[in-house]
Every structure is written in structure tokens, then in C-alpha cells.
Coordinates of N, CA, C and O in Angstrom, one line a residue:
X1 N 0.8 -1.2 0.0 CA 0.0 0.0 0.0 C 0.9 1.2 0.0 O 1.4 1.7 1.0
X2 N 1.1 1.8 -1.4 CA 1.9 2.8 -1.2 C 1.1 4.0 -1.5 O 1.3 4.8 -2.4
X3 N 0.1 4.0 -0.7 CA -0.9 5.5 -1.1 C -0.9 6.5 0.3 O 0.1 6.4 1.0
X4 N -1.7 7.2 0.7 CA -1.7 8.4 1.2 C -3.3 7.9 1.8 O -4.2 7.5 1.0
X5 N -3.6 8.1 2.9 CA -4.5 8.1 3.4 C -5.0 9.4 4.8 O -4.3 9.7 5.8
X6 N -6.5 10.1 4.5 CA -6.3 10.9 6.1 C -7.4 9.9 6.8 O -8.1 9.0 6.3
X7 N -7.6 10.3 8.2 CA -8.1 9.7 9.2 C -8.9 11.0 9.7 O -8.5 12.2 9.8
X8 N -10.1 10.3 9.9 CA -10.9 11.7 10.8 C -11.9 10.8 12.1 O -12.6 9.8 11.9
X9 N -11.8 11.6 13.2 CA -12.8 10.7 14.2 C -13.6 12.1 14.5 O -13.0 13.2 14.6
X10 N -15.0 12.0 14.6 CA -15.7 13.1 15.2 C -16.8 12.5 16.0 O -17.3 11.4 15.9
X11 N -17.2 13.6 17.1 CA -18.1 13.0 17.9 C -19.6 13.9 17.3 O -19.7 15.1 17.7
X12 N -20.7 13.4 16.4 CA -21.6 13.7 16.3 C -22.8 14.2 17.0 O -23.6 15.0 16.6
X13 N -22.7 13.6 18.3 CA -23.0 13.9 19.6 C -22.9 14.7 20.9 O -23.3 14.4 22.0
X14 N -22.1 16.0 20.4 CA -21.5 17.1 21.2 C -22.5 17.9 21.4 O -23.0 18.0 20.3
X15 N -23.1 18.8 22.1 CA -22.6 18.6 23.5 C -23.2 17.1 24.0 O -22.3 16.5 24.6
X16 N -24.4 16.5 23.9 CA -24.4 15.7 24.4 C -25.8 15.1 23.1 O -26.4 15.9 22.3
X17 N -26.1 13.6 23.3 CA -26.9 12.9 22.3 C -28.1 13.8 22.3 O -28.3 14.5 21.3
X18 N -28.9 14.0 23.1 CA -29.9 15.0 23.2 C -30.2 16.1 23.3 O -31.3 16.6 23.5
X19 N -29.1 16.8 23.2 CA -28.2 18.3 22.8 C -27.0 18.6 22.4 O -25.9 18.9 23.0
X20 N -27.5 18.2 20.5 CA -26.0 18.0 20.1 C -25.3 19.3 19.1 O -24.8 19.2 18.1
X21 N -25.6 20.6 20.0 CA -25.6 21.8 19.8 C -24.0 22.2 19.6 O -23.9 23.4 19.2
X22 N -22.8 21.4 19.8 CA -22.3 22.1 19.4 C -21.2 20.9 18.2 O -20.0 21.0 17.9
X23 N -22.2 20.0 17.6 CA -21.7 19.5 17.0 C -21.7 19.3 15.7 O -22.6 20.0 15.3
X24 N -21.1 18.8 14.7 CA -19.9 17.4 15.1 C -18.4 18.3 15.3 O -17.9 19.2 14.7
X25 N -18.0 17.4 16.9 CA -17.0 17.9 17.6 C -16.1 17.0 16.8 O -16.3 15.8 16.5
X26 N -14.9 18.0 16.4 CA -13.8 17.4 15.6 C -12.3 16.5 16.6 O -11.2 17.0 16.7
X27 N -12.5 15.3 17.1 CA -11.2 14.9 17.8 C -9.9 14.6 17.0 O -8.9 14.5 17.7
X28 N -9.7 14.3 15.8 CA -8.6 14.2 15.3 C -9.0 14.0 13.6 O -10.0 13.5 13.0
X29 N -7.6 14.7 13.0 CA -7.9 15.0 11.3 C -6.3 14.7 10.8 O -5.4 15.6 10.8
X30 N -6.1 13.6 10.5 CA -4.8 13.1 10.3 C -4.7 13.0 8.6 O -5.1 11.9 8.2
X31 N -4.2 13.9 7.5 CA -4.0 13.6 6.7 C -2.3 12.7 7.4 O -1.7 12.4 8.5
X32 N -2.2 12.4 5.1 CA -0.4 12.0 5.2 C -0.1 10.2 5.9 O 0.9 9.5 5.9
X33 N -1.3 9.7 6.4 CA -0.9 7.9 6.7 C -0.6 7.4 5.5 O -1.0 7.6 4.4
X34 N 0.5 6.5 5.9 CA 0.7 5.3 4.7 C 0.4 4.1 5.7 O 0.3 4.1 6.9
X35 N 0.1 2.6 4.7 CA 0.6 1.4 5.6 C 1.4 0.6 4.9 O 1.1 0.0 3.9
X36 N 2.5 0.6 5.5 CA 3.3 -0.9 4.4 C 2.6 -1.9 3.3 O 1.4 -2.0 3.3
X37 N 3.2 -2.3 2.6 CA 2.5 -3.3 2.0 C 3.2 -4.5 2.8 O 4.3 -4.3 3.4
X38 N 2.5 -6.0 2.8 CA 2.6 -6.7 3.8 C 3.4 -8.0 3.0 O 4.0 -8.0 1.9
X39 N 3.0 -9.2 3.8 CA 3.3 -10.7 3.0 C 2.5 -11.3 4.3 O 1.4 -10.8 4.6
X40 N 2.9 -11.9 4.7 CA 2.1 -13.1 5.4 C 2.6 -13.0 6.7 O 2.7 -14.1 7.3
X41 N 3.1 -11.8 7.5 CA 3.1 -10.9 8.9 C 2.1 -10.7 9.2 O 1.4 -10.3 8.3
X42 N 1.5 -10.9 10.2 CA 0.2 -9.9 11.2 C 0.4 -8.3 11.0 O 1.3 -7.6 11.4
X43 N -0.9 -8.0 10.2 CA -0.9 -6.3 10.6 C -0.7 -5.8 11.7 O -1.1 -4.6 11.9
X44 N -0.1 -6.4 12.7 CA 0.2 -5.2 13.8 C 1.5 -5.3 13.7 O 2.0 -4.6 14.5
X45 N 2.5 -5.9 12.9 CA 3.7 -5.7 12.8 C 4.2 -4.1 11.9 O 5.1 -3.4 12.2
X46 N 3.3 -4.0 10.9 CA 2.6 -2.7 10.1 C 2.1 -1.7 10.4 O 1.1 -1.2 9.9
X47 N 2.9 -1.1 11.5 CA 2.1 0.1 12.1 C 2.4 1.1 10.9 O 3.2 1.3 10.0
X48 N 0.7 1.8 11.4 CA 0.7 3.2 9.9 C 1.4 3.9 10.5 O 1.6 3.8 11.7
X49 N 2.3 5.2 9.4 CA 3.4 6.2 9.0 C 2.5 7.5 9.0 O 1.7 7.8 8.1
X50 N 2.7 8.3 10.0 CA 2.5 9.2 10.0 C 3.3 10.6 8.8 O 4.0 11.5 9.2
X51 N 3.0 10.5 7.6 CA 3.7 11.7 7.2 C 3.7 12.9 6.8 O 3.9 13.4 5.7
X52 N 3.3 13.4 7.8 CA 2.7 15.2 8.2 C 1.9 14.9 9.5 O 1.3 14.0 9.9
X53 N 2.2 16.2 10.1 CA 1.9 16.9 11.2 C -0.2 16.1 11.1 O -0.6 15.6 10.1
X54 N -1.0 16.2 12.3 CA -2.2 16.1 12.0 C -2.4 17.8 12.0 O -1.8 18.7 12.4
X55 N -3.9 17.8 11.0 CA -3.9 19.0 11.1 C -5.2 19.9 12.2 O -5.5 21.1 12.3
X56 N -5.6 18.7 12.8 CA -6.0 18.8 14.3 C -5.5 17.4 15.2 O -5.7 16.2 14.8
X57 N -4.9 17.7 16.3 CA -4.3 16.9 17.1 C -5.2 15.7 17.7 O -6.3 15.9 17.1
X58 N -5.4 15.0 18.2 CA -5.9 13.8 18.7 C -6.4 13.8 19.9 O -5.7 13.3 20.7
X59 N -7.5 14.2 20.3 CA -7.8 14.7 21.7 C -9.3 13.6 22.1 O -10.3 13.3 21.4
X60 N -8.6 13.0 23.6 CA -9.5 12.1 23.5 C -11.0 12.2 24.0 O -11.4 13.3 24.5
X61 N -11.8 11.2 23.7 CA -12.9 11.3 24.3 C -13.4 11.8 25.5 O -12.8 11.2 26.4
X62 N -14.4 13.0 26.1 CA -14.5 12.8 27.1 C -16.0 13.5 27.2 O -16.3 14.6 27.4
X63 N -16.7 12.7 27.0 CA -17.9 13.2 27.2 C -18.5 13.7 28.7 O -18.1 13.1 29.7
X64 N -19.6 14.9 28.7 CA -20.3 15.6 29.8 C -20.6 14.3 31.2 O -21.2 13.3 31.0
X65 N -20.1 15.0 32.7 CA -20.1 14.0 33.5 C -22.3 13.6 33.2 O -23.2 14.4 33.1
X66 N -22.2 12.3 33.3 CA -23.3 11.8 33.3 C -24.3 11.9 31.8 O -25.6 11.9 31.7
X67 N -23.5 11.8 31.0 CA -24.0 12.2 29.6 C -24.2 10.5 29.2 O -23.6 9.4 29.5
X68 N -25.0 10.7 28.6 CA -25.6 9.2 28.0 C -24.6 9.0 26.9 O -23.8 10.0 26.6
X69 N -24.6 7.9 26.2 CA -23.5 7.7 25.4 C -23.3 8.4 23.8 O -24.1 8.5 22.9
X70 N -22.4 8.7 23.9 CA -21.8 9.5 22.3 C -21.2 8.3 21.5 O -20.5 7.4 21.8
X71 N -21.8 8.7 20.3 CA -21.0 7.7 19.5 C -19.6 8.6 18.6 O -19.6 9.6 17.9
X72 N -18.7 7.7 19.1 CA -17.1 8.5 18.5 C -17.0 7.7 16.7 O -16.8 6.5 16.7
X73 N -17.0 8.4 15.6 CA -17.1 8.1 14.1 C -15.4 7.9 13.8 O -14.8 8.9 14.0
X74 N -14.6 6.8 13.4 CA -13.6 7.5 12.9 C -14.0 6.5 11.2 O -14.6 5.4 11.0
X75 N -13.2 7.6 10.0 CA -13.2 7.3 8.9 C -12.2 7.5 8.5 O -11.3 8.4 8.8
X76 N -12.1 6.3 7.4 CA -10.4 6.6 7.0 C -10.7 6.7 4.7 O -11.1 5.9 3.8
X77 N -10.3 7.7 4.8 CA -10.6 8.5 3.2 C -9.4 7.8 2.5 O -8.5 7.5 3.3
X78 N -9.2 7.5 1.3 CA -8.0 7.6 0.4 C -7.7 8.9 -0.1 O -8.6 9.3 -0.8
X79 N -6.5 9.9 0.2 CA -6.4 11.3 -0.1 C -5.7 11.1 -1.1 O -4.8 10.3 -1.3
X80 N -6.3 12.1 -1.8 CA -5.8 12.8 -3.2 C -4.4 12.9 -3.4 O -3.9 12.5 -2.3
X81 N -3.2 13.2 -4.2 CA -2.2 13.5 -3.8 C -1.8 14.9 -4.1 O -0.6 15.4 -4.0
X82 N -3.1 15.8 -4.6 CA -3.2 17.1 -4.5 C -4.0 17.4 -3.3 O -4.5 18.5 -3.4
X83 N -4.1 17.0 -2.4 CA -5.0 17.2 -0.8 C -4.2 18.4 -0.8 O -3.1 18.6 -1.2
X84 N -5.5 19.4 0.0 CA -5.2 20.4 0.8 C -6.8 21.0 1.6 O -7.9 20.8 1.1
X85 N -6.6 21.6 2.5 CA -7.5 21.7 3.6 C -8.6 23.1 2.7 O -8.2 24.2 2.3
X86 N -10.1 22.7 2.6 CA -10.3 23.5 2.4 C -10.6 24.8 2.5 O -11.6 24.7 3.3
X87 N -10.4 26.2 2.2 CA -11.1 27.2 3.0 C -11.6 27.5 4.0 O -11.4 28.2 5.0
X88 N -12.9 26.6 3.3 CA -14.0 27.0 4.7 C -13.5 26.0 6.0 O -14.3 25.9 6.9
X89 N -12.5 25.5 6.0 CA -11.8 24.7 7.3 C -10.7 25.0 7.8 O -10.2 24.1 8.4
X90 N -10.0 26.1 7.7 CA -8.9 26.5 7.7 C -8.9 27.1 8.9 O -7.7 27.4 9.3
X91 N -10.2 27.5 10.0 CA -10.2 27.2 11.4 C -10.0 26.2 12.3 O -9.8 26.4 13.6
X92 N -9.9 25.2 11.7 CA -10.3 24.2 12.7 C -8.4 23.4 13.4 O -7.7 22.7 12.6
X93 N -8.3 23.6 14.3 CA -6.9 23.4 15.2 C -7.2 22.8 16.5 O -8.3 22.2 16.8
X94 N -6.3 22.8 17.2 CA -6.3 21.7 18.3 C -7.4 22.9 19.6 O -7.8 22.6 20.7
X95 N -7.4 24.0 19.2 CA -8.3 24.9 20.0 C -9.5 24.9 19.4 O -10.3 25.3 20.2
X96 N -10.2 24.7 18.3 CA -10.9 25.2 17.9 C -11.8 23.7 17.1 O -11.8 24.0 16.0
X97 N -12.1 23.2 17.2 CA -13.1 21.6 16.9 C -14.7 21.4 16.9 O -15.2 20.4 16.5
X98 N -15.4 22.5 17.3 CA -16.7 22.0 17.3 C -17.6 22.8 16.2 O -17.1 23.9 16.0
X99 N -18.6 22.6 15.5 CA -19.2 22.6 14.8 C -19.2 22.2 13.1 O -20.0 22.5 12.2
X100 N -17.9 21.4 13.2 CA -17.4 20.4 12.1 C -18.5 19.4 11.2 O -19.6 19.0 11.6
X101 N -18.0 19.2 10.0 CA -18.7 18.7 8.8 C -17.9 17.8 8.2 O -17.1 18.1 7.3
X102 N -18.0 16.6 8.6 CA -17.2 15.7 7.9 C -17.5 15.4 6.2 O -16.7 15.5 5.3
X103 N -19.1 15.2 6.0 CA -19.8 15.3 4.8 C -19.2 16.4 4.0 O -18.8 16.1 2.9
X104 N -19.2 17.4 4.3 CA -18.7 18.9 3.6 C -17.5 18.9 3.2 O -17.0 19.0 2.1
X105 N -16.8 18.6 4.5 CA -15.2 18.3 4.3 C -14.8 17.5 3.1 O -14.1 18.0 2.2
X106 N -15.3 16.2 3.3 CA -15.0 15.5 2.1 C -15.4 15.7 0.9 O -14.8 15.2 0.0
X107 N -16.5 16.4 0.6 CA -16.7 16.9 -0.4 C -15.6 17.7 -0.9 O -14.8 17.3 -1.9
X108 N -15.4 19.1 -0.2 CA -15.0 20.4 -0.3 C -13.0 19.5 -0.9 O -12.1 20.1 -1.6
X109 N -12.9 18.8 -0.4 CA -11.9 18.2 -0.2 C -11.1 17.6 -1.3 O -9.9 17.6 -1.4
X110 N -12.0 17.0 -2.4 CA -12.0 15.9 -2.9 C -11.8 14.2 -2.2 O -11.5 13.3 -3.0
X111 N -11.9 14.1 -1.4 CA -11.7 12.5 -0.8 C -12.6 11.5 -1.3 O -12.0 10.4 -1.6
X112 N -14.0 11.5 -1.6 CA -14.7 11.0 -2.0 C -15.3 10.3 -0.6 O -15.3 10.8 0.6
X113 N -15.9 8.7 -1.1 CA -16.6 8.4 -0.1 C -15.8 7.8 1.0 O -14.8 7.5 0.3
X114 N -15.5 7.6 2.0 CA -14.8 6.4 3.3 C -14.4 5.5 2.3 O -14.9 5.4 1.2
X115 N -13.2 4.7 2.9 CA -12.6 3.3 2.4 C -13.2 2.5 3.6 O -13.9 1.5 3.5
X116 N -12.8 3.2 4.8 CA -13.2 2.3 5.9 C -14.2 3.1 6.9 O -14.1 4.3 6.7
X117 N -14.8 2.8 7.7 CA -15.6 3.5 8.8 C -15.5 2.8 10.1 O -15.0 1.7 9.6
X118 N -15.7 2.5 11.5 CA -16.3 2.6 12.4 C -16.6 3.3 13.4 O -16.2 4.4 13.6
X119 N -17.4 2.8 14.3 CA -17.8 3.7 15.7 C -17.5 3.1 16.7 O -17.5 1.8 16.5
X120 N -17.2 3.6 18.2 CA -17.7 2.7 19.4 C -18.5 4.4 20.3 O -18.7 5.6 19.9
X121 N -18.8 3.8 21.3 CA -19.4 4.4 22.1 C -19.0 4.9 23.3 O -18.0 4.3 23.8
X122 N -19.4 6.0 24.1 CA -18.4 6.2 25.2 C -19.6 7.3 25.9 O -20.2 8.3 25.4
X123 N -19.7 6.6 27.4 CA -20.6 7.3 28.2 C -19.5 7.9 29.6 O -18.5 7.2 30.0
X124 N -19.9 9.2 30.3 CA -19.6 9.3 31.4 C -20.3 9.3 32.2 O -21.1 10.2 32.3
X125 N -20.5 7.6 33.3 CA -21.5 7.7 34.4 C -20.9 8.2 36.0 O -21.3 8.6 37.1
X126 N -19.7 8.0 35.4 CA -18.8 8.5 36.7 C -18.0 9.7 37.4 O -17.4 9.8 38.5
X127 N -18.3 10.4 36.5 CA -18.3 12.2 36.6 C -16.6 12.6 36.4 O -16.1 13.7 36.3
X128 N -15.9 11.2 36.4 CA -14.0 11.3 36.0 C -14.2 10.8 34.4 O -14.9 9.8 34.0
X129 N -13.6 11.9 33.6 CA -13.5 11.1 32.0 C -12.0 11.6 31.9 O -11.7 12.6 31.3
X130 N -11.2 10.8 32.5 CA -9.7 10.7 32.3 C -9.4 9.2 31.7 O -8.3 8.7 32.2
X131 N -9.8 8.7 31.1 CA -9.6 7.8 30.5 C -8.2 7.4 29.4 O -7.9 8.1 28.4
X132 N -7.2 6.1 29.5 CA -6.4 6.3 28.9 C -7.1 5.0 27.6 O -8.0 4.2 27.8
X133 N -6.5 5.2 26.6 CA -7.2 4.3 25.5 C -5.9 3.7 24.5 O -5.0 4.3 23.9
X134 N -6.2 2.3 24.4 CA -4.9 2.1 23.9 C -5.7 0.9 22.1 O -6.5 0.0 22.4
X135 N -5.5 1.0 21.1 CA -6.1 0.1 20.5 C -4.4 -0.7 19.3 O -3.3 -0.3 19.1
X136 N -5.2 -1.8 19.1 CA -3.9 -2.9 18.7 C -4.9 -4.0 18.3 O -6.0 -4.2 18.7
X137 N -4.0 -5.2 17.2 CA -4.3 -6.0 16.8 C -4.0 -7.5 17.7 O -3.1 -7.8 18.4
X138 N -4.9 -8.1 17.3 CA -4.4 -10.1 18.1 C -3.4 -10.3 17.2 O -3.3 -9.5 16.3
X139 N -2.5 -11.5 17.3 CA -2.0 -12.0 16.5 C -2.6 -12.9 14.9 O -2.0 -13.3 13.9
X140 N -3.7 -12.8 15.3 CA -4.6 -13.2 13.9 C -5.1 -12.0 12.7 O -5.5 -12.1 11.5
X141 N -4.8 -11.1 13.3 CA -5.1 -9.6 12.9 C -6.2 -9.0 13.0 O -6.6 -8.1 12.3
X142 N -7.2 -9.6 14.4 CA -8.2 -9.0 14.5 C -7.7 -8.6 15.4 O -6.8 -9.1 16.0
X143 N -8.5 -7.3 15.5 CA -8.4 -5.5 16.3 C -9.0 -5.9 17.5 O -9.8 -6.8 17.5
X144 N -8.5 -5.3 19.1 CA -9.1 -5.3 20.2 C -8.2 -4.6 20.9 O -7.0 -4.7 20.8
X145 N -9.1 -3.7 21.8 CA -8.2 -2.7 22.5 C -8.6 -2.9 24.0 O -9.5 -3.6 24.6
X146 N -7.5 -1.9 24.4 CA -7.8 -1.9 25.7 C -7.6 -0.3 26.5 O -6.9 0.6 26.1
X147 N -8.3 -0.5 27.9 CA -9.1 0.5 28.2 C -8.2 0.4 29.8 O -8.0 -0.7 30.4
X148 N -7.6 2.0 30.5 CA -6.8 1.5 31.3 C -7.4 3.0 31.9 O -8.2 3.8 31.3
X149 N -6.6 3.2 33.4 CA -6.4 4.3 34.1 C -7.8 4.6 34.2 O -8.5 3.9 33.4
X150 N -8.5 5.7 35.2 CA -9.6 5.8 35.8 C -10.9 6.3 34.6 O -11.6 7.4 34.6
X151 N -10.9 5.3 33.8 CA -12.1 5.8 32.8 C -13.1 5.6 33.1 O -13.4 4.8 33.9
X152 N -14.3 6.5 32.1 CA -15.5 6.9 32.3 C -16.5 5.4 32.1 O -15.8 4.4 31.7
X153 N -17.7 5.2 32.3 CA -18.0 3.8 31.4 C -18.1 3.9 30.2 O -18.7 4.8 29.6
X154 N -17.3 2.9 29.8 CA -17.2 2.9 28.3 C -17.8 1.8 27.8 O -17.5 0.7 28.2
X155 N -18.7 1.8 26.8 CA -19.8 0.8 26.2 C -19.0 0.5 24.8 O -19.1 1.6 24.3
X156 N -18.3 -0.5 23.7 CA -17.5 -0.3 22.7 C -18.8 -1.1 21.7 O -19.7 -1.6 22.3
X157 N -18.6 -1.0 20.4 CA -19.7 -1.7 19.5 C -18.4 -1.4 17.9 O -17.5 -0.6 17.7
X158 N -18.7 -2.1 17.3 CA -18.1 -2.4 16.2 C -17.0 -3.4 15.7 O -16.7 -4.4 16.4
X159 N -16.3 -3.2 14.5 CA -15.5 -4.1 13.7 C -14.2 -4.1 14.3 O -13.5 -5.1 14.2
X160 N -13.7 -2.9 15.1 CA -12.2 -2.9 15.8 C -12.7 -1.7 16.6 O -13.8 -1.3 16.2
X161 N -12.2 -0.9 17.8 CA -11.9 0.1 18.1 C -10.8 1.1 17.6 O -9.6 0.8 17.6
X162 N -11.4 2.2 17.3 CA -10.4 3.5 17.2 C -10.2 4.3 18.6 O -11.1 5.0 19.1
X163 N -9.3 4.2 19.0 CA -9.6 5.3 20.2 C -8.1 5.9 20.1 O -7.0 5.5 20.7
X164 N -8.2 6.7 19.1 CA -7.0 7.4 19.5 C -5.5 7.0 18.3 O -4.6 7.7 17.7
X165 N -5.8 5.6 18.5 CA -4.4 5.0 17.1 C -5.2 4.5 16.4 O -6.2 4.0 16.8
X166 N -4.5 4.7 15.1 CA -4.8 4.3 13.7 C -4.5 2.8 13.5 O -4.7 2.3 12.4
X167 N -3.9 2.2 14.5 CA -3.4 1.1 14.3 C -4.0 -0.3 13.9 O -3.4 -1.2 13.3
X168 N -5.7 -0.3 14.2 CA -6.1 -0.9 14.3 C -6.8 -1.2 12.8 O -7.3 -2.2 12.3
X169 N -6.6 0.6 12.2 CA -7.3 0.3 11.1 C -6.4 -0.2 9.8 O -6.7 -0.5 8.6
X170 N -5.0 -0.3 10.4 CA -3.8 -0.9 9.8 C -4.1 -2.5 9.6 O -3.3 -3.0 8.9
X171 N -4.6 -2.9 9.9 CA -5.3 -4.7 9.9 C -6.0 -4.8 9.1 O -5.8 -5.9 8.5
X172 N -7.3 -3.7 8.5 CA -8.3 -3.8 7.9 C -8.0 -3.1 6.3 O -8.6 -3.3 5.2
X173 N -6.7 -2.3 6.7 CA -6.2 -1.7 5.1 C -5.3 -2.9 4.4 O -5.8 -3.5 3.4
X174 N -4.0 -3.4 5.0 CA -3.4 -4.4 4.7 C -3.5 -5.7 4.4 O -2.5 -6.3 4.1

């Protein structure tokens, strides 16, 4: 796989599922991934290559203490190799993330549709959302992560977890 991929996770659900007023909250917008091309290794020996800065940083989940659960989106685009951020986005930084358009984006963008998608879910019933989040492959190449340090309840649903590394979706590109 010698292509160029960006990564985008957003929380659709900001401020919260039933007041999602200041959403979609932007948590991370990673142009510039590559993933090796493989042979008959486990994709987690293949971690993806970051090549460029993200052009919003990676900020993890932390939903409102006692907020019912958010669903966290990440999508992974095939980027152009004329990519560049468009205009009407040229706000959005590690300060500045909420009222984001992934649909627009990718439009505005050229990316076209998702290669890959999933979601998991993430509730705070416990009023601490310090959560550390770690995601990685089995040795067979299926995705499972794990969930450490004083986190919020976390409910997960889908094909791998994204929380934070791209790593997982390194299994399902390769």
C-alpha cells in the first residue's frame, strides 16, 4: 500500500446525544498515513506512518459528567495526492473543533466516499472522564483494544476500536 490516506474521528454527539448543539466535535484529522504493503506478517507488525503533522491533534474522548453515550465516528478517506484543507476549514486546530462537517469536508476536499468507517461508544456515568485508551491488533489480525487508568463507562460496538491510534485500522487496510 503505497498510497496516502487521512483519518478523521468526530463526535456527532456534542454537546451531548440529546443536545447535540455544538456538534460534530472534531477529535482528530490526520492527513499523510501510509501502511506498508505486507506478505504473510500480522498487521500489527505494520504500524501506519505518519507523514505530516495532524492538522487537528488527537484529543480524547471525554464526554459531559453523566451524559448518556456519544457515538465516537472515525473514517479513513483515500487522499488525493493534491489534498489540501479547504477554505471553509482552515479554522479548525487543536483549539478550535466543534461545529465540524465531515460530509462537507470531504466533499470540499476531494476525498470521495470512506474506504473504511467505524464507531464505538463512550458514556460518562462516573463524573472522571480521564480515560487512557490504547487500541492494537491479536495475533490473527483482528483489532481489540484496551481501556486503562480511571475511565468513564465505556460501552464499545463495532468491527475494531479506534480510540485514539490508527493502528487498528492498519489490519483492515493491509
Amino acid at each position: 500500500m503505497n498510497e496516502d490516506y487521512l483519518f478523521a474521528l468526530v463526535d456527532p454527539d456534542a454537546e451531548s446525544p440529546q443536545n447535540p448543539n455544538i456538534s460534530q466535535y472534531l477529535h482528530f484529522l490526520q492527513p499523510g498515513l501510509t501502511f506498508p504493503s505486507t506478505s504473510s506478517a500480522p498487521a500489527a507488525s505494520y504500524p501506519a506512518t505518519f507523514n505530516s503533522a495532524p492538522i487537528v491533534p488527537y484529543a480524547q474522548p471525554a464526554p459531559p459528567n453523566f451524559s448518556t453515550a456519544h457515538r465516537y465516528i472515525g473514517l479513513l478517506f483515500s487522499q488525493p495526492s493534491n489534498f489540501s484543507v479547504p477554505s471553509n476549514f482552515q479554522q479548525y486546530n487543536a483549539s478550535y473543533r466543534m461545529f465540524f462537517n465531515i460530509t462537507t469536508f470531504a466533499a470540499e476536499a476531494g476525498l470521495g466516499a470512506p474506504i473504511l468507517a467505524n464507531y464505538f461508544l463512550v458514556s460518562n456515568q462516573t463524573m472522571t472522564a480521564n480515560a487512557t485508551t490504547n487500541a492494537t491488533t491479536t495475533g490473527t489480525g483482528m483489532p481489540i483494544a484496551t481501556f486503562t487508568g480511571k475511565a468513564p463507562t465505556i460501552r464499545v460496538a463495532g468491527l475494531c476500536i479506534m480510540a485514539g491510534v490508527v493502528g487498528a485500522y492498519a489490519a483492515l487496510v493491509v
